[in-house]
Amino acid sequence: MSQKNNKNNQESEFVEIFNYAGIKPTEKRIAIFKGLKMAGKALSPYDLVQYCKQNLGLTLPAVSIYRILDLLVAADLVHKLDTVNKYICCTHIDCHKPHPHTQFLICSLCQKVEEVHMPAELMAQLSAQIQSHGYQLNSPQFEFQGICTDCQALEEEGVSNA
């Protein structure tokens, strides 16, 4: 398959995702979504400014990117990672179901993010514990920072080469 056909298929897939989510698939929205999808790691709005300029030939002001990201977050196509102030595409877009119990494992070295579903039972336990201390949970999203297996292997390799 040629690169042009692959690009067209990807664009069609993004249009279909946007239509299903009830969002008008504009060039700028698709560019932002594509940037997040292709990056393979969490990106800030300013990272997306650079991505669009370098890879898509699109110059977008950061304020536009913030607005588009807000829209994509509201449509559950993108997640905002509050601890690092970056964004990632939802990895469960194809299931077309809400997934309210999510944890994000964020590599503090390479910024790769893994989205992991949390069982409802665990969320119930955590919510009960939080409530027992007089707090109400505002967000069921949990973010944990660590070091991914790829970066761990690189660190071990560096130690063994020393």
PDB file of C-alpha atoms in Angstrom:
ATOM      1  CA  MET A   1       0.000   0.000   0.000  1.00  0.00           C
ATOM      2  CA  SER A   2       1.372   3.363  -0.902  1.00  0.00           C
ATOM      3  CA  GLN A   3       2.095   6.015   1.695  1.00  0.00           C
ATOM      4  CA  LYS A   4      -0.589   8.283   0.181  1.00  0.00           C
ATOM      5  CA  ASN A   5      -3.269   5.567   0.513  1.00  0.00           C
ATOM      6  CA  ASN A   6      -2.183   4.864   4.090  1.00  0.00           C
ATOM      7  CA  LYS A   7      -2.485   8.590   4.902  1.00  0.00           C
ATOM      8  CA  ASN A   8      -5.941   8.734   3.298  1.00  0.00           C
ATOM      9  CA  ASN A   9      -7.058   5.647   5.255  1.00  0.00           C
ATOM     10  CA  GLN A  10      -5.824   7.221   8.475  1.00  0.00           C
ATOM     11  CA  GLU A  11      -7.601  10.494   7.690  1.00  0.00           C
ATOM     12  CA  SER A  12     -10.806   8.549   6.964  1.00  0.00           C
ATOM     13  CA  GLU A  13     -10.438   6.691  10.257  1.00  0.00           C
ATOM     14  CA  PHE A  14     -10.041   9.992  12.139  1.00  0.00           C
ATOM     15  CA  VAL A  15     -13.089  11.479  10.375  1.00  0.00           C
ATOM     16  CA  GLU A  16     -15.105   8.406  11.369  1.00  0.00           C
ATOM     17  CA  ILE A  17     -13.930   8.697  15.003  1.00  0.00           C
ATOM     18  CA  PHE A  18     -14.850  12.385  15.083  1.00  0.00           C
ATOM     19  CA  ASN A  19     -18.251  11.761  13.514  1.00  0.00           C
ATOM     20  CA  TYR A  20     -19.016   9.018  16.039  1.00  0.00           C
ATOM     21  CA  ALA A  21     -18.045  11.403  18.854  1.00  0.00           C
ATOM     22  CA  GLY A  22     -20.267  14.115  17.383  1.00  0.00           C
ATOM     23  CA  ILE A  23     -17.400  16.453  16.513  1.00  0.00           C
ATOM     24  CA  LYS A  24     -17.000  18.215  13.186  1.00  0.00           C
ATOM     25  CA  PRO A  25     -13.744  16.863  11.680  1.00  0.00           C
ATOM     26  CA  THR A  26     -11.880  20.054  10.710  1.00  0.00           C
ATOM     27  CA  GLU A  27      -8.328  20.078   9.371  1.00  0.00           C
ATOM     28  CA  LYS A  28      -6.971  21.610  12.592  1.00  0.00           C
ATOM     29  CA  ARG A  29      -8.781  19.181  14.879  1.00  0.00           C
ATOM     30  CA  ILE A  30      -7.600  16.215  12.858  1.00  0.00           C
ATOM     31  CA  ALA A  31      -4.037  17.590  12.878  1.00  0.00           C
ATOM     32  CA  ILE A  32      -4.022  17.881  16.685  1.00  0.00           C
ATOM     33  CA  PHE A  33      -5.535  14.420  17.094  1.00  0.00           C
ATOM     34  CA  LYS A  34      -3.057  12.965  14.601  1.00  0.00           C
ATOM     35  CA  GLY A  35      -0.146  14.597  16.417  1.00  0.00           C
ATOM     36  CA  LEU A  36      -1.191  13.013  19.695  1.00  0.00           C
ATOM     37  CA  LYS A  37      -1.897   9.653  18.094  1.00  0.00           C
ATOM     38  CA  MET A  38       1.415   9.482  16.225  1.00  0.00           C
ATOM     39  CA  ALA A  39       3.641  10.798  19.024  1.00  0.00           C
ATOM     40  CA  GLY A  40       3.444   7.678  21.161  1.00  0.00           C
ATOM     41  CA  LYS A  41       3.925   9.793  24.268  1.00  0.00           C
ATOM     42  CA  ALA A  42       2.253  12.613  26.149  1.00  0.00           C
ATOM     43  CA  LEU A  43       2.522  16.043  24.503  1.00  0.00           C
ATOM     44  CA  SER A  44       1.945  19.541  25.796  1.00  0.00           C
ATOM     45  CA  PRO A  45       0.048  22.095  23.705  1.00  0.00           C
ATOM     46  CA  TYR A  46       3.399  23.707  22.854  1.00  0.00           C
ATOM     47  CA  ASP A  47       4.769  20.318  21.747  1.00  0.00           C
ATOM     48  CA  LEU A  48       1.761  20.114  19.443  1.00  0.00           C
ATOM     49  CA  VAL A  49       2.516  23.573  18.011  1.00  0.00           C
ATOM     50  CA  GLN A  50       5.945  22.249  16.995  1.00  0.00           C
ATOM     51  CA  TYR A  51       4.587  18.933  15.709  1.00  0.00           C
ATOM     52  CA  CYS A  52       2.030  20.625  13.468  1.00  0.00           C
ATOM     53  CA  LYS A  53       4.607  23.064  12.133  1.00  0.00           C
ATOM     54  CA  GLN A  54       7.346  20.475  11.483  1.00  0.00           C
ATOM     55  CA  ASN A  55       5.300  17.485  10.337  1.00  0.00           C
ATOM     56  CA  LEU A  56       2.133  18.935   8.848  1.00  0.00           C
ATOM     57  CA  GLY A  57       3.191  22.379   7.649  1.00  0.00           C
ATOM     58  CA  LEU A  58       0.437  23.900   9.807  1.00  0.00           C
ATOM     59  CA  THR A  59       1.056  26.940  11.979  1.00  0.00           C
ATOM     60  CA  LEU A  60      -1.419  26.966  14.839  1.00  0.00           C
ATOM     61  CA  PRO A  61      -1.429  29.342  17.795  1.00  0.00           C
ATOM     62  CA  ALA A  62      -1.277  27.689  21.210  1.00  0.00           C
ATOM     63  CA  VAL A  63      -4.658  29.187  22.173  1.00  0.00           C
ATOM     64  CA  SER A  64      -6.308  27.311  19.274  1.00  0.00           C
ATOM     65  CA  ILE A  65      -4.626  24.106  20.327  1.00  0.00           C
ATOM     66  CA  TYR A  66      -5.861  24.531  23.906  1.00  0.00           C
ATOM     67  CA  ARG A  67      -9.436  25.004  22.634  1.00  0.00           C
ATOM     68  CA  ILE A  68      -9.235  21.968  20.388  1.00  0.00           C
ATOM     69  CA  LEU A  69      -7.769  19.880  23.203  1.00  0.00           C
ATOM     70  CA  ASP A  70     -10.599  20.953  25.522  1.00  0.00           C
ATOM     71  CA  LEU A  71     -13.100  19.817  22.884  1.00  0.00           C
ATOM     72  CA  LEU A  72     -11.327  16.468  22.372  1.00  0.00           C
ATOM     73  CA  VAL A  73     -11.145  15.891  26.148  1.00  0.00           C
ATOM     74  CA  ALA A  74     -14.875  16.655  26.506  1.00  0.00           C
ATOM     75  CA  ALA A  75     -15.582  14.094  23.757  1.00  0.00           C
ATOM     76  CA  ASP A  76     -13.462  11.433  25.557  1.00  0.00           C
ATOM     77  CA  LEU A  77     -11.079  11.159  22.597  1.00  0.00           C
ATOM     78  CA  VAL A  78      -8.145  12.631  24.511  1.00  0.00           C
ATOM     79  CA  HIS A  79      -7.072  12.576  28.158  1.00  0.00           C
ATOM     80  CA  LYS A  80      -5.406  15.421  30.008  1.00  0.00           C
ATOM     81  CA  LEU A  81      -2.672  14.305  32.362  1.00  0.00           C
ATOM     82  CA  ASP A  82      -2.843  16.875  35.131  1.00  0.00           C
ATOM     83  CA  THR A  83       0.398  15.915  36.885  1.00  0.00           C
ATOM     84  CA  VAL A  84       2.502  16.643  33.802  1.00  0.00           C
ATOM     85  CA  ASN A  85       0.121  19.081  32.033  1.00  0.00           C
ATOM     86  CA  LYS A  86       0.193  17.016  28.848  1.00  0.00           C
ATOM     87  CA  TYR A  87      -2.306  15.165  26.689  1.00  0.00           C
ATOM     88  CA  ILE A  88      -2.640  11.719  25.116  1.00  0.00           C
ATOM     89  CA  CYS A  89      -5.135  10.018  22.821  1.00  0.00           C
ATOM     90  CA  CYS A  90      -7.495   7.623  24.497  1.00  0.00           C
ATOM     91  CA  THR A  91      -6.350   4.074  23.827  1.00  0.00           C
ATOM     92  CA  HIS A  92      -9.905   2.743  24.101  1.00  0.00           C
ATOM     93  CA  ILE A  93     -11.485   4.851  21.350  1.00  0.00           C
ATOM     94  CA  ASP A  94     -12.584   1.813  19.347  1.00  0.00           C
ATOM     95  CA  CYS A  95     -14.701   0.331  22.134  1.00  0.00           C
ATOM     96  CA  HIS A  96     -17.135   3.304  22.029  1.00  0.00           C
ATOM     97  CA  LYS A  97     -17.926   2.805  25.720  1.00  0.00           C
ATOM     98  CA  PRO A  98     -17.185   5.027  28.700  1.00  0.00           C
ATOM     99  CA  HIS A  99     -14.301   3.821  30.829  1.00  0.00           C
ATOM    100  CA  PRO A 100     -14.432   5.898  33.992  1.00  0.00           C
ATOM    101  CA  HIS A 101     -11.938   3.926  36.060  1.00  0.00           C
ATOM    102  CA  THR A 102      -8.569   4.670  34.521  1.00  0.00           C
ATOM    103  CA  GLN A 103      -5.033   4.941  35.723  1.00  0.00           C
ATOM    104  CA  PHE A 104      -2.170   6.354  33.713  1.00  0.00           C
ATOM    105  CA  LEU A 105       1.368   5.071  34.099  1.00  0.00           C
ATOM    106  CA  ILE A 106       3.707   7.873  33.015  1.00  0.00           C
ATOM    107  CA  CYS A 107       7.404   7.270  32.366  1.00  0.00           C
ATOM    108  CA  SER A 108       9.295  10.131  33.955  1.00  0.00           C
ATOM    109  CA  LEU A 109      12.188   9.637  31.514  1.00  0.00           C
ATOM    110  CA  CYS A 110      10.654   9.231  28.042  1.00  0.00           C
ATOM    111  CA  GLN A 111       7.098  10.490  28.788  1.00  0.00           C
ATOM    112  CA  LYS A 112       5.515   7.316  27.370  1.00  0.00           C
ATOM    113  CA  VAL A 113       2.072   6.793  28.896  1.00  0.00           C
ATOM    114  CA  GLU A 114       0.130   3.598  29.385  1.00  0.00           C
ATOM    115  CA  GLU A 115      -3.609   3.795  30.001  1.00  0.00           C
ATOM    116  CA  VAL A 116      -4.779   0.979  32.276  1.00  0.00           C
ATOM    117  CA  HIS A 117      -8.344   0.115  33.272  1.00  0.00           C
ATOM    118  CA  MET A 118      -8.975  -0.171  37.025  1.00  0.00           C
ATOM    119  CA  PRO A 119     -11.555  -2.709  38.238  1.00  0.00           C
ATOM    120  CA  ALA A 120     -14.758  -1.174  39.623  1.00  0.00           C
ATOM    121  CA  GLU A 121     -14.214  -3.045  42.913  1.00  0.00           C
ATOM    122  CA  LEU A 122     -10.870  -1.329  43.452  1.00  0.00           C
ATOM    123  CA  MET A 123     -12.397   2.056  42.660  1.00  0.00           C
ATOM    124  CA  ALA A 124     -15.178   1.381  45.174  1.00  0.00           C
ATOM    125  CA  GLN A 125     -12.582   0.549  47.846  1.00  0.00           C
ATOM    126  CA  LEU A 126     -10.564   3.669  47.084  1.00  0.00           C
ATOM    127  CA  SER A 127     -13.663   5.863  47.068  1.00  0.00           C
ATOM    128  CA  ALA A 128     -14.793   4.411  50.405  1.00  0.00           C
ATOM    129  CA  GLN A 129     -11.370   5.048  51.927  1.00  0.00           C
ATOM    130  CA  ILE A 130     -11.324   8.615  50.623  1.00  0.00           C
ATOM    131  CA  GLN A 131     -14.831   9.247  51.947  1.00  0.00           C
ATOM    132  CA  SER A 132     -13.888   7.773  55.338  1.00  0.00           C
ATOM    133  CA  HIS A 133     -11.403  10.651  55.643  1.00  0.00           C
ATOM    134  CA  GLY A 134     -14.090  13.205  54.843  1.00  0.00           C
ATOM    135  CA  TYR A 135     -13.135  13.830  51.220  1.00  0.00           C
ATOM    136  CA  GLN A 136     -15.140  13.534  48.038  1.00  0.00           C
ATOM    137  CA  LEU A 137     -13.363  12.258  44.951  1.00  0.00           C
ATOM    138  CA  ASN A 138     -13.451  14.881  42.156  1.00  0.00           C
ATOM    139  CA  SER A 139     -11.820  12.772  39.478  1.00  0.00           C
ATOM    140  CA  PRO A 140     -11.560   8.992  39.122  1.00  0.00           C
ATOM    141  CA  GLN A 141      -8.390   9.438  37.059  1.00  0.00           C
ATOM    142  CA  PHE A 142      -5.174   8.298  38.723  1.00  0.00           C
ATOM    143  CA  GLU A 143      -1.727   9.189  37.425  1.00  0.00           C
ATOM    144  CA  PHE A 144       1.399   7.363  38.546  1.00  0.00           C
ATOM    145  CA  GLN A 145       4.926   8.312  37.564  1.00  0.00           C
ATOM    146  CA  GLY A 146       7.609   5.692  37.207  1.00  0.00           C
ATOM    147  CA  ILE A 147      10.101   4.317  34.716  1.00  0.00           C
ATOM    148  CA  CYS A 148       8.900   2.163  31.809  1.00  0.00           C
ATOM    149  CA  THR A 149      10.508  -1.173  30.950  1.00  0.00           C
ATOM    150  CA  ASP A 150      12.323   0.313  27.909  1.00  0.00           C
ATOM    151  CA  CYS A 151      13.960   3.023  30.024  1.00  0.00           C
ATOM    152  CA  GLN A 152      14.738   0.525  32.792  1.00  0.00           C
ATOM    153  CA  ALA A 153      16.545  -1.635  30.235  1.00  0.00           C
ATOM    154  CA  LEU A 154      18.508   1.390  28.976  1.00  0.00           C
ATOM    155  CA  GLU A 155      19.481   2.307  32.541  1.00  0.00           C
ATOM    156  CA  GLU A 156      20.576  -1.284  33.256  1.00  0.00           C
ATOM    157  CA  GLU A 157      22.541  -1.347  30.010  1.00  0.00           C
ATOM    158  CA  GLY A 158      24.255   1.891  30.990  1.00  0.00           C
ATOM    159  CA  VAL A 159      25.177   0.484  34.407  1.00  0.00           C
ATOM    160  CA  SER A 160      26.538  -2.741  32.930  1.00  0.00           C
ATOM    161  CA  ASN A 161      28.617  -0.809  30.367  1.00  0.00           C
ATOM    162  CA  ALA A 162      30.154   1.419  33.041  1.00  0.00           C
TER     163      ALA A 162
END
